[in-house]
GROMACS .gro file of N, CA, C and O in nm:
model
  496
    1MET      N    1  22.167  18.799  11.338
    1MET     CA    2  22.169  18.725  11.214
    1MET      C    3  22.211  18.819  11.102
    1MET      O    4  22.164  18.932  11.094
    2ASN      N    5  22.300  18.775  11.016
    2ASN     CA    6  22.348  18.858  10.906
    2ASN      C    7  22.238  18.878  10.803
    2ASN      O    8  22.143  18.802  10.794
    3ARG      N    9  22.257  18.981  10.721
    3ARG     CA   10  22.159  19.007  10.615
    3ARG      C   11  22.156  18.894  10.514
    3ARG      O   12  22.050  18.860  10.462
    4ILE      N   13  22.269  18.833  10.487
    4ILE     CA   14  22.274  18.724  10.390
    4ILE      C   15  22.197  18.603  10.443
    4ILE      O   16  22.127  18.534  10.368
    5HIS      N   17  22.208  18.577  10.574
    5HIS     CA   18  22.134  18.467  10.633
    5HIS      C   19  21.983  18.490  10.624
    5HIS      O   20  21.906  18.399  10.593
    6VAL      N   21  21.939  18.611  10.654
    6VAL     CA   22  21.798  18.646  10.646
    6VAL      C   23  21.749  18.630  10.503
    6VAL      O   24  21.639  18.577  10.478
    7THR      N   25  21.829  18.670  10.406
    7THR     CA   26  21.790  18.659  10.265
    7THR      C   27  21.780  18.513  10.223
    7THR      O   28  21.684  18.474  10.155
    8VAL      N   29  21.874  18.432  10.265
    8VAL     CA   30  21.872  18.289  10.229
    8VAL      C   31  21.752  18.220  10.292
    8VAL      O   32  21.681  18.143  10.226
    9VAL      N   33  21.727  18.248  10.419
    9VAL     CA   34  21.613  18.185  10.487
    9VAL      C   35  21.482  18.230  10.423
    9VAL      O   36  21.391  18.151  10.400
   10GLY      N   37  21.473  18.357  10.389
   10GLY     CA   38  21.352  18.408  10.323
   10GLY      C   39  21.331  18.344  10.187
   10GLY      O   40  21.218  18.310  10.149
   11ALA      N   41  21.440  18.327  10.110
   11ALA     CA   42  21.428  18.264   9.979
   11ALA      C   43  21.386  18.118   9.992
   11ALA      O   44  21.302  18.070   9.914
   12LEU      N   45  21.441  18.047  10.090
   12LEU     CA   46  21.401  17.907  10.111
   12LEU      C   47  21.255  17.895  10.153
   12LEU      O   48  21.183  17.806  10.106
   13LEU      N   49  21.211  17.985  10.240
   13LEU     CA   50  21.070  17.983  10.279
   13LEU      C   51  20.978  18.014  10.162
   13LEU      O   52  20.873  17.952  10.146
   14GLY      N   53  21.016  18.109  10.080
   14GLY     CA   54  20.935  18.142   9.961
   14GLY      C   55  20.930  18.027   9.863
   14GLY      O   56  20.823  17.995   9.808
   15LEU      N   57  21.044  17.961   9.841
   15LEU     CA   58  21.048  17.846   9.750
   15LEU      C   59  20.963  17.731   9.803
   15LEU      O   60  20.888  17.669   9.728
   16SER      N   61  20.972  17.705   9.934
   16SER     CA   62  20.891  17.597   9.991
   16SER      C   63  20.742  17.630   9.985
   16SER      O   64  20.659  17.542   9.962
   17ALA      N   65  20.706  17.756  10.002
   17ALA     CA   66  20.565  17.796   9.991
   17ALA      C   67  20.515  17.777   9.849
   17ALA      O   68  20.403  17.727   9.826
   18MET      N   69  20.596  17.813   9.749
   18MET     CA   70  20.554  17.796   9.609
   18MET      C   71  20.538  17.648   9.575
   18MET      O   72  20.442  17.608   9.510
   19LEU      N   73  20.632  17.566   9.621
   19LEU     CA   74  20.621  17.422   9.594
   19LEU      C   75  20.502  17.361   9.667
   19LEU      O   76  20.434  17.272   9.612
   20GLY      N   77  20.472  17.407   9.786
   20GLY     CA   78  20.356  17.358   9.860
   20GLY      C   79  20.226  17.394   9.791
   20GLY      O   80  20.134  17.311   9.782
   21ILE      N   81  20.216  17.515   9.742
   21ILE     CA   82  20.095  17.557   9.670
   21ILE      C   83  20.081  17.477   9.540
   21ILE      O   84  19.971  17.433   9.505
   22ALA      N   85  20.192  17.455   9.471
   22ALA     CA   86  20.186  17.376   9.347
   22ALA      C   87  20.142  17.233   9.376
   22ALA      O   88  20.059  17.176   9.303
   23ALA      N   89  20.191  17.173   9.483
   23ALA     CA   90  20.152  17.036   9.517
   23ALA      C   91  20.005  17.030   9.558
   23ALA      O   92  19.933  16.937   9.521
   24ALA      N   93  19.959  17.129   9.633
   24ALA     CA   94  19.820  17.131   9.677
   24ALA      C   95  19.725  17.147   9.559
   24ALA      O   96  19.622  17.079   9.551
   25THR      N   97  19.757  17.237   9.467
   25THR     CA   98  19.669  17.256   9.351
   25THR      C   99  19.671  17.134   9.261
   25THR      O  100  19.569  17.100   9.200
   26ASP      N  101  19.783  17.066   9.253
   26ASP     CA  102  19.788  16.943   9.173
   26ASP      C  103  19.706  16.833   9.239
   26ASP      O  104  19.635  16.758   9.172
   27THR      N  105  19.713  16.824   9.372
   27THR     CA  106  19.637  16.722   9.445
   27THR      C  107  19.488  16.746   9.433
   27THR      O  108  19.410  16.654   9.411
   28VAL      N  109  19.446  16.870   9.447
   28VAL     CA  110  19.305  16.904   9.442
   28VAL      C  111  19.254  16.900   9.299
   28VAL      O  112  19.136  16.877   9.274
   29GLY      N  113  19.339  16.918   9.205
   29GLY     CA  114  19.300  16.913   9.065
   29GLY      C  115  19.260  17.049   9.010
   29GLY      O  116  19.177  17.058   8.920
   30LEU      N  117  19.315  17.156   9.066
   30LEU     CA  118  19.281  17.289   9.019
   30LEU      C  119  19.360  17.331   8.895
   30LEU      O  120  19.323  17.425   8.827
   31ARG      N  121  19.468  17.263   8.871
   31ARG     CA  122  19.546  17.297   8.752
   31ARG      C  123  19.475  17.250   8.628
   31ARG      O  124  19.406  17.149   8.628
   32ALA      N  125  19.493  17.322   8.523
   32ALA     CA  126  19.433  17.282   8.395
   32ALA      C  127  19.509  17.161   8.344
   32ALA      O  128  19.630  17.160   8.334
   33SER      N  129  19.434  17.055   8.318
   33SER     CA  130  19.498  16.935   8.268
   33SER      C  131  19.439  16.903   8.131
   33SER      O  132  19.324  16.932   8.102
   34ALA      N  133  19.520  16.842   8.050
   34ALA     CA  134  19.474  16.805   7.916
   34ALA      C  135  19.376  16.690   7.929
   34ALA      O  136  19.405  16.587   7.988
   35GLN      N  137  19.256  16.709   7.877
   35GLN     CA  138  19.154  16.605   7.881
   35GLN      C  139  19.187  16.499   7.776
   35GLN      O  140  19.207  16.533   7.660
   36PRO      N  141  19.193  16.374   7.817
   36PRO     CA  142  19.219  16.272   7.717
   36PRO      C  143  19.098  16.260   7.624
   36PRO      O  144  18.983  16.260   7.669
   37SER      N  145  19.127  16.257   7.498
   37SER     CA  146  19.017  16.248   7.402
   37SER      C  147  18.981  16.101   7.383
   37SER      O  148  19.065  16.014   7.370
   38VAL      N  149  18.852  16.075   7.390
   38VAL     CA  150  18.801  15.940   7.373
   38VAL      C  151  18.713  15.942   7.250
   38VAL      O  152  18.623  16.025   7.236
   39SER      N  153  18.740  15.852   7.161
   39SER     CA  154  18.662  15.849   7.037
   39SER      C  155  18.522  15.796   7.066
   39SER      O  156  18.498  15.725   7.164
   40SER      N  157  18.431  15.831   6.979
   40SER     CA  158  18.293  15.786   6.997
   40SER      C  159  18.283  15.634   6.981
   40SER      O  160  18.197  15.570   7.041
   41ALA      N  161  18.372  15.576   6.900
   41ALA     CA  162  18.369  15.431   6.883
   41ALA      C  163  18.407  15.361   7.013
   41ALA      O  164  18.348  15.259   7.051
   42GLU      N  165  18.505  15.416   7.084
   42GLU     CA  166  18.545  15.358   7.211
   42GLU      C  167  18.435  15.373   7.315
   42GLU      O  168  18.409  15.281   7.394
   43LEU      N  169  18.367  15.488   7.315
   43LEU     CA  170  18.255  15.508   7.407
   43LEU      C  171  18.143  15.409   7.377
   43LEU      O  172  18.081  15.353   7.468
   44ALA      N  173  18.116  15.385   7.249
   44ALA     CA  174  18.010  15.290   7.212
   44ALA      C  175  18.048  15.149   7.255
   44ALA      O  176  17.962  15.073   7.302
   45ALA      N  177  18.175  15.112   7.242
   45ALA     CA  178  18.219  14.980   7.283
   45ALA      C  179  18.205  14.963   7.434
   45ALA      O  180  18.161  14.858   7.483
   46ARG      N  181  18.240  15.066   7.510
   46ARG     CA  182  18.225  15.060   7.656
   46ARG      C  183  18.078  15.049   7.695
   46ARG      O  184  18.042  14.971   7.783
   47ALA      N  185  17.992  15.126   7.630
   47ALA     CA  186  17.849  15.120   7.659
   47ALA      C  187  17.793  14.981   7.629
   47ALA      O  188  17.707  14.930   7.701
   48LYS      N  189  17.842  14.919   7.521
   48LYS     CA  190  17.797  14.785   7.484
   48LYS      C  191  17.837  14.683   7.591
   48LYS      O  192  17.758  14.595   7.628
   49ARG      N  193  17.961  14.695   7.643
   49ARG     CA  194  18.008  14.603   7.747
   49ARG      C  195  17.928  14.622   7.876
   49ARG      O  196  17.892  14.526   7.943
   50VAL      N  197  17.896  14.747   7.909
   50VAL     CA  198  17.819  14.774   8.029
   50VAL      C  199  17.678  14.717   8.016
   50VAL      O  200  17.625  14.655   8.108
   51ALA      N  201  17.618  14.733   7.898
   51ALA     CA  202  17.483  14.680   7.875
   51ALA      C  203  17.483  14.528   7.884
   51ALA      O  204  17.390  14.467   7.940
   52LYS      N  205  17.586  14.464   7.831
   52LYS     CA  206  17.596  14.318   7.837
   52LYS      C  207  17.609  14.271   7.982
   52LYS      O  208  17.545  14.173   8.023
   53ALA      N  209  17.689  14.340   8.061
   53ALA     CA  210  17.706  14.306   8.202
   53ALA      C  211  17.575  14.325   8.278
   53ALA      O  212  17.539  14.244   8.364
   54GLU      N  213  17.500  14.431   8.246
   54GLU     CA  214  17.371  14.455   8.311
   54GLU      C  215  17.272  14.343   8.279
   54GLU      O  216  17.199  14.297   8.367
   55ARG      N  217  17.271  14.299   8.153
   55ARG     CA  218  17.182  14.189   8.114
   55ARG      C  219  17.219  14.060   8.189
   55ARG      O  220  17.131  13.987   8.235
   56ALA      N  221  17.347  14.033   8.204
   56ALA     CA  222  17.391  13.913   8.274
   56ALA      C  223  17.351  13.920   8.422
   56ALA      O  224  17.308  13.819   8.480
   57LEU      N  225  17.365  14.036   8.484
   57LEU     CA  226  17.325  14.051   8.623
   57LEU      C  227  17.174  14.033   8.640
   57LEU      O  228  17.129  13.969   8.735
   58GLU      N  229  17.098  14.088   8.549
   58GLU     CA  230  16.952  14.076   8.556
   58GLU      C  231  16.910  13.930   8.539
   58GLU      O  232  16.821  13.881   8.609
   59LYS      N  233  16.975  13.859   8.449
   59LYS     CA  234  16.944  13.717   8.426
   59LYS      C  235  16.979  13.636   8.551
   59LYS      O  236  16.902  13.550   8.593
   60ALA      N  237  17.092  13.665   8.612
   60ALA     CA  238  17.133  13.593   8.732
   60ALA      C  239  17.039  13.623   8.848
   60ALA      O  240  17.011  13.536   8.931
   61ARG      N  241  16.988  13.745   8.855
   61ARG     CA  242  16.895  13.781   8.961
   61ARG      C  243  16.764  13.706   8.950
   61ARG      O  244  16.704  13.665   9.048
   62ARG      N  245  16.715  13.687   8.827
   62ARG     CA  246  16.588  13.618   8.804
   62ARG      C  247  16.602  13.466   8.814
   62ARG      O  248  16.503  13.397   8.838
   63ALA      N  249  16.720  13.413   8.794
   63ALA     CA  250  16.739  13.268   8.794
   63ALA      C  251  16.719  13.212   8.935
   63ALA      O  252  16.752  13.276   9.035
   64LYS      N  253  16.665  13.090   8.941
   64LYS     CA  254  16.645  13.023   9.069
   64LYS      C  255  16.780  12.968   9.117
   64LYS      O  256  16.852  12.905   9.040
   65PRO      N  257  16.814  12.990   9.242
   65PRO     CA  258  16.943  12.940   9.290
   65PRO      C  259  16.943  12.788   9.294
   65PRO      O  260  16.837  12.726   9.305
   66PRO      N  261  17.058  12.726   9.285
   66PRO     CA  262  17.063  12.580   9.288
   66PRO      C  263  17.018  12.527   9.424
   66PRO      O  264  17.026  12.596   9.526
   67ALA      N  265  16.971  12.402   9.424
   67ALA     CA  266  16.924  12.343   9.548
   67ALA      C  267  17.041  12.319   9.643
   67ALA      O  268  17.153  12.289   9.600
   68LEU      N  269  17.012  12.332   9.770
   68LEU     CA  270  17.115  12.310   9.870
   68LEU      C  271  17.137  12.160   9.889
   68LEU      O  272  17.045  12.080   9.870
   69PRO      N  273  17.257  12.118   9.924
   69PRO     CA  274  17.279  11.976   9.949
   69PRO      C  275  17.201  11.931  10.073
   69PRO      O  276  17.168  12.011  10.160
   70ALA      N  277  17.172  11.803  10.079
   70ALA     CA  278  17.095  11.751  10.190
   70ALA      C  279  17.176  11.763  10.319
   70ALA      O  280  17.298  11.745  10.319
   71ALA      N  281  17.107  11.792  10.426
   71ALA     CA  282  17.172  11.805  10.555
   71ALA      C  283  17.208  11.667  10.608
   71ALA      O  284  17.133  11.572  10.587
   72PRO      N  285  17.319  11.651  10.674
   72PRO     CA  286  17.356  11.520  10.728
   72PRO      C  287  17.257  11.479  10.836
   72PRO      O  288  17.200  11.562  10.906
   73ALA      N  289  17.238  11.348  10.847
   73ALA     CA  290  17.146  11.296  10.949
   73ALA      C  291  17.202  11.326  11.086
   73ALA      O  292  17.320  11.304  11.114
   74SER      N  293  17.118  11.375  11.174
   74SER     CA  294  17.166  11.409  11.308
   74SER      C  295  17.136  11.294  11.403
   74SER      O  296  17.042  11.218  11.384
   75ARG      N  297  17.217  11.283  11.504
   75ARG     CA  298  17.198  11.177  11.603
   75ARG      C  299  17.086  11.217  11.698
   75ARG      O  300  17.062  11.336  11.724
   76ALA      N  301  17.018  11.119  11.752
   76ALA     CA  302  16.906  11.143  11.843
   76ALA      C  303  16.956  11.201  11.975
   76ALA      O  304  16.887  11.276  12.041
   77SER      N  305  17.078  11.164  12.016
   77SER     CA  306  17.129  11.209  12.146
   77SER      C  307  17.180  11.352  12.140
   77SER      O  308  17.215  11.408  12.241
   78SER      N  309  17.186  11.411  12.023
   78SER     CA  310  17.237  11.547  12.013
   78SER      C  311  17.126  11.649  12.027
   78SER      O  312  17.143  11.763  11.988
   79ALA      N  313  17.012  11.606  12.081
   79ALA     CA  314  16.903  11.701  12.104
   79ALA      C  315  16.951  11.803  12.207
   79ALA      O  316  17.027  11.770  12.298
   80PRO      N  317  16.906  11.923  12.193
   80PRO     CA  318  16.953  12.025  12.287
   80PRO      C  319  16.909  11.991  12.429
   80PRO      O  320  16.792  11.964  12.454
   81SER      N  321  17.001  11.986  12.520
   81SER     CA  322  16.970  11.958  12.659
   81SER      C  323  16.988  12.085  12.739
   81SER      O  324  17.069  12.171  12.706
   82THR      N  325  16.912  12.095  12.845
   82THR     CA  326  16.925  12.214  12.928
   82THR      C  327  17.048  12.198  13.015
   82THR      O  328  17.076  12.092  13.069
   83GLN      N  329  17.119  12.304  13.028
   83GLN     CA  330  17.241  12.302  13.106
   83GLN      C  331  17.211  12.356  13.245
   83GLN      O  332  17.145  12.459  13.260
   84ARG      N  333  17.258  12.287  13.345
   84ARG     CA  334  17.234  12.328  13.482
   84ARG      C  335  17.340  12.430  13.523
   84ARG      O  336  17.460  12.408  13.507
   85VAL      N  337  17.294  12.541  13.576
   85VAL     CA  338  17.384  12.648  13.618
   85VAL      C  339  17.381  12.654  13.770
   85VAL      O  340  17.273  12.662  13.830
   86VAL      N  341  17.497  12.646  13.832
   86VAL     CA  342  17.507  12.651  13.977
   86VAL      C  343  17.590  12.774  14.013
   86VAL      O  344  17.703  12.788  13.969
   87PHE      N  345  17.531  12.861  14.094
   87PHE     CA  346  17.602  12.980  14.138
   87PHE      C  347  17.666  12.952  14.273
   87PHE      O  348  17.601  12.900  14.363
   88GLN      N  349  17.790  12.984  14.288
   88GLN     CA  350  17.859  12.969  14.415
   88GLN      C  351  17.906  13.106  14.460
   88GLN      O  352  17.977  13.175  14.386
   89ARG      N  353  17.867  13.139  14.581
   89ARG     CA  354  17.909  13.268  14.634
   89ARG      C  355  18.056  13.260  14.676
   89ARG      O  356  18.101  13.158  14.726
   90SER      N  357  18.126  13.367  14.658
   90SER     CA  358  18.264  13.370  14.703
   90SER      C  359  18.267  13.389  14.854
   90SER      O  360  18.169  13.432  14.916
   91ALA      N  361  18.379  13.356  14.913
   91ALA     CA  362  18.395  13.371  15.057
   91ALA      C  363  18.384  13.517  15.093
   91ALA      O  364  18.431  13.605  15.018
   92PRO      N  365  18.324  13.549  15.206
   92PRO     CA  366  18.311  13.690  15.244
   92PRO      C  367  18.448  13.750  15.272
   92PRO      O  368  18.538  13.684  15.324
   93VAL      N  369  18.463  13.875  15.238
   93VAL     CA  370  18.588  13.948  15.260
   93VAL      C  371  18.581  14.011  15.398
   93VAL      O  372  18.489  14.087  15.428
   94VAL      N  373  18.677  13.977  15.481
   94VAL     CA  374  18.681  14.031  15.616
   94VAL      C  375  18.777  14.149  15.616
   94VAL      O  376  18.893  14.136  15.576
   95SER      N  377  18.727  14.262  15.660
   95SER     CA  378  18.814  14.379  15.669
   95SER      C  379  18.803  14.436  15.808
   95SER      O  380  18.697  14.435  15.871
   96SER      N  381  18.911  14.484  15.856
   96SER     CA  382  18.910  14.546  15.989
   96SER      C  383  18.931  14.694  15.970
   96SER      O  384  19.013  14.738  15.889
   97SER      N  385  18.857  14.771  16.043
   97SER     CA  386  18.871  14.917  16.030
   97SER      C  387  18.929  14.971  16.159
   97SER      O  388  18.907  14.919  16.268
   98HIS      N  389  19.003  15.074  16.147
   98HIS     CA  390  19.065  15.140  16.260
   98HIS      C  391  18.987  15.265  16.293
   98HIS      O  392  18.923  15.324  16.208
   99GLY      N  393  18.999  15.305  16.414
   99GLY     CA  394  18.933  15.429  16.455
   99GLY      C  395  19.003  15.549  16.394
   99GLY      O  396  19.114  15.541  16.341
  100ALA      N  397  18.942  15.665  16.404
  100ALA     CA  398  18.997  15.787  16.346
  100ALA      C  399  19.128  15.827  16.412
  100ALA      O  400  19.219  15.880  16.348
  101ASP      N  401  19.144  15.802  16.544
  101ASP     CA  402  19.266  15.842  16.612
  101ASP      C  403  19.377  15.740  16.597
  101ASP      O  404  19.490  15.764  16.637
  102ASP      N  405  19.351  15.622  16.540
  102ASP     CA  406  19.454  15.521  16.520
  102ASP      C  407  19.552  15.559  16.409
  102ASP      O  408  19.661  15.507  16.402
  103ASP      N  409  19.513  15.648  16.322
  103ASP     CA  410  19.599  15.685  16.210
  103ASP      C  411  19.726  15.754  16.256
  103ASP      O  412  19.829  15.746  16.191
  104PHE      N  413  19.718  15.826  16.367
  104PHE     CA  414  19.833  15.906  16.408
  104PHE      C  415  19.906  15.850  16.530
  104PHE      O  416  19.999  15.909  16.578
  105GLU      N  417  19.863  15.737  16.583
  105GLU     CA  418  19.929  15.680  16.699
  105GLU      C  419  20.069  15.630  16.668
  105GLU      O  420  20.158  15.638  16.750
  106ASP      N  421  20.091  15.578  16.551
  106ASP     CA  422  20.217  15.514  16.517
  106ASP      C  423  20.306  15.608  16.435
  106ASP      O  424  20.380  15.566  16.351
  107ASP      N  425  20.298  15.738  16.460
  107ASP     CA  426  20.375  15.835  16.385
  107ASP      C  427  20.512  15.849  16.450
  107ASP      O  428  20.524  15.910  16.556
  108HIS      N  429  20.615  15.792  16.391
  108HIS     CA  430  20.750  15.795  16.446
  108HIS      C  431  20.838  15.892  16.368
  108HIS      O  432  20.957  15.871  16.354
  109SER      N  433  20.780  15.998  16.318
  109SER     CA  434  20.860  16.089  16.236
  109SER      C  435  20.956  16.170  16.321
  109SER      O  436  21.056  16.219  16.272
  110GLY      N  437  20.925  16.190  16.449
  110GLY     CA  438  21.017  16.262  16.536
  110GLY      C  439  21.003  16.412  16.526
  110GLY      O  440  21.074  16.484  16.593
  111HIS      N  441  20.913  16.460  16.446
  111HIS     CA  442  20.896  16.604  16.433
  111HIS      C  443  20.805  16.654  16.543
  111HIS      O  444  20.697  16.602  16.564
  112GLY      N  445  20.850  16.750  16.614
  112GLY     CA  446  20.767  16.814  16.714
  112GLY      C  447  20.777  16.752  16.852
  112GLY      O  448  20.732  16.810  16.948
  113ASP      N  449  20.836  16.636  16.869
  113ASP     CA  450  20.841  16.576  17.002
  113ASP      C  451  20.976  16.599  17.069
  113ASP      O  452  20.994  16.564  17.185
  114GLY      N  453  21.073  16.650  16.998
  114GLY     CA  454  21.201  16.685  17.056
  114GLY      C  455  21.289  16.566  17.082
  114GLY      O  456  21.395  16.579  17.143
  115GLY      N  457  21.252  16.447  17.042
  115GLY     CA  458  21.331  16.328  17.067
  115GLY      C  459  21.425  16.299  16.953
  115GLY      O  460  21.449  16.382  16.865
  116ASP      N  461  21.485  16.179  16.958
  116ASP     CA  462  21.577  16.138  16.852
  116ASP      C  463  21.501  16.116  16.724
  116ASP      O  464  21.389  16.066  16.723
  117ASP      N  465  21.567  16.150  16.617
  117ASP     CA  466  21.507  16.128  16.484
  117ASP      C  467  21.583  16.014  16.420
  117ASP      O  468  21.689  16.033  16.363
  118ASP      N  469  21.530  15.893  16.433
  118ASP     CA  470  21.598  15.775  16.381
  118ASP      C  471  21.577  15.756  16.231
  118ASP      O  472  21.629  15.663  16.173
  119HIS      N  473  21.497  15.841  16.171
  119HIS     CA  474  21.460  15.818  16.031
  119HIS      C  475  21.540  15.901  15.933
  119HIS      O  476  21.497  15.922  15.821
  120GLY      N  477  21.650  15.950  15.969
  120GLY     CA  478  21.738  16.018  15.874
  120GLY      C  479  21.699  16.159  15.845
  120GLY      O  480  21.723  16.210  15.735
  121GLY      N  481  21.640  16.228  15.940
  121GLY     CA  482  21.599  16.366  15.916
  121GLY      C  483  21.720  16.457  15.909
  121GLY      O  484  21.834  16.421  15.942
  122ASP      N  485  21.701  16.581  15.873
  122ASP     CA  486  21.809  16.676  15.858
  122ASP      C  487  21.812  16.767  15.982
  122ASP      O  488  21.763  16.878  15.983
  123ASP      N  489  21.868  16.716  16.093
  123ASP     CA  490  21.866  16.788  16.220
  123ASP      C  491  22.001  16.850  16.254
  123ASP      O  492  22.032  16.874  16.368
  124ASP      N  493  22.086  16.875  16.164
  124ASP     CA  494  22.221  16.928  16.190
  124ASP      C  495  22.218  17.070  16.235
  124ASP      O  496  22.163  17.160  16.202
   0.00000   0.00000   0.00000
């Protein structure tokens, strides 16, 4: 790599590091920012609105809720009835097992028996 390439890559890495640090400090809020000045009159107005909202919430909490509407008349036949549950067993699964020596009886690989290899082996 040429010296000019190394210098350019180094400068780009340094610039990206500085921009990354600036973005991180801005995100975290470490930079000194100008505090917006709020007048005492505005603070008093906000406090008054908050106090009014608190009084309204307290009044609503103490108030009796409105009566619920009457429930519709229910039919006599809609009484809860017990449901009958019937369990049905599934048909038994029949499986046949082979003996331990049955696994190798049908081995037609042709390896080791010296016969024809009909399965495409590489016997050239």
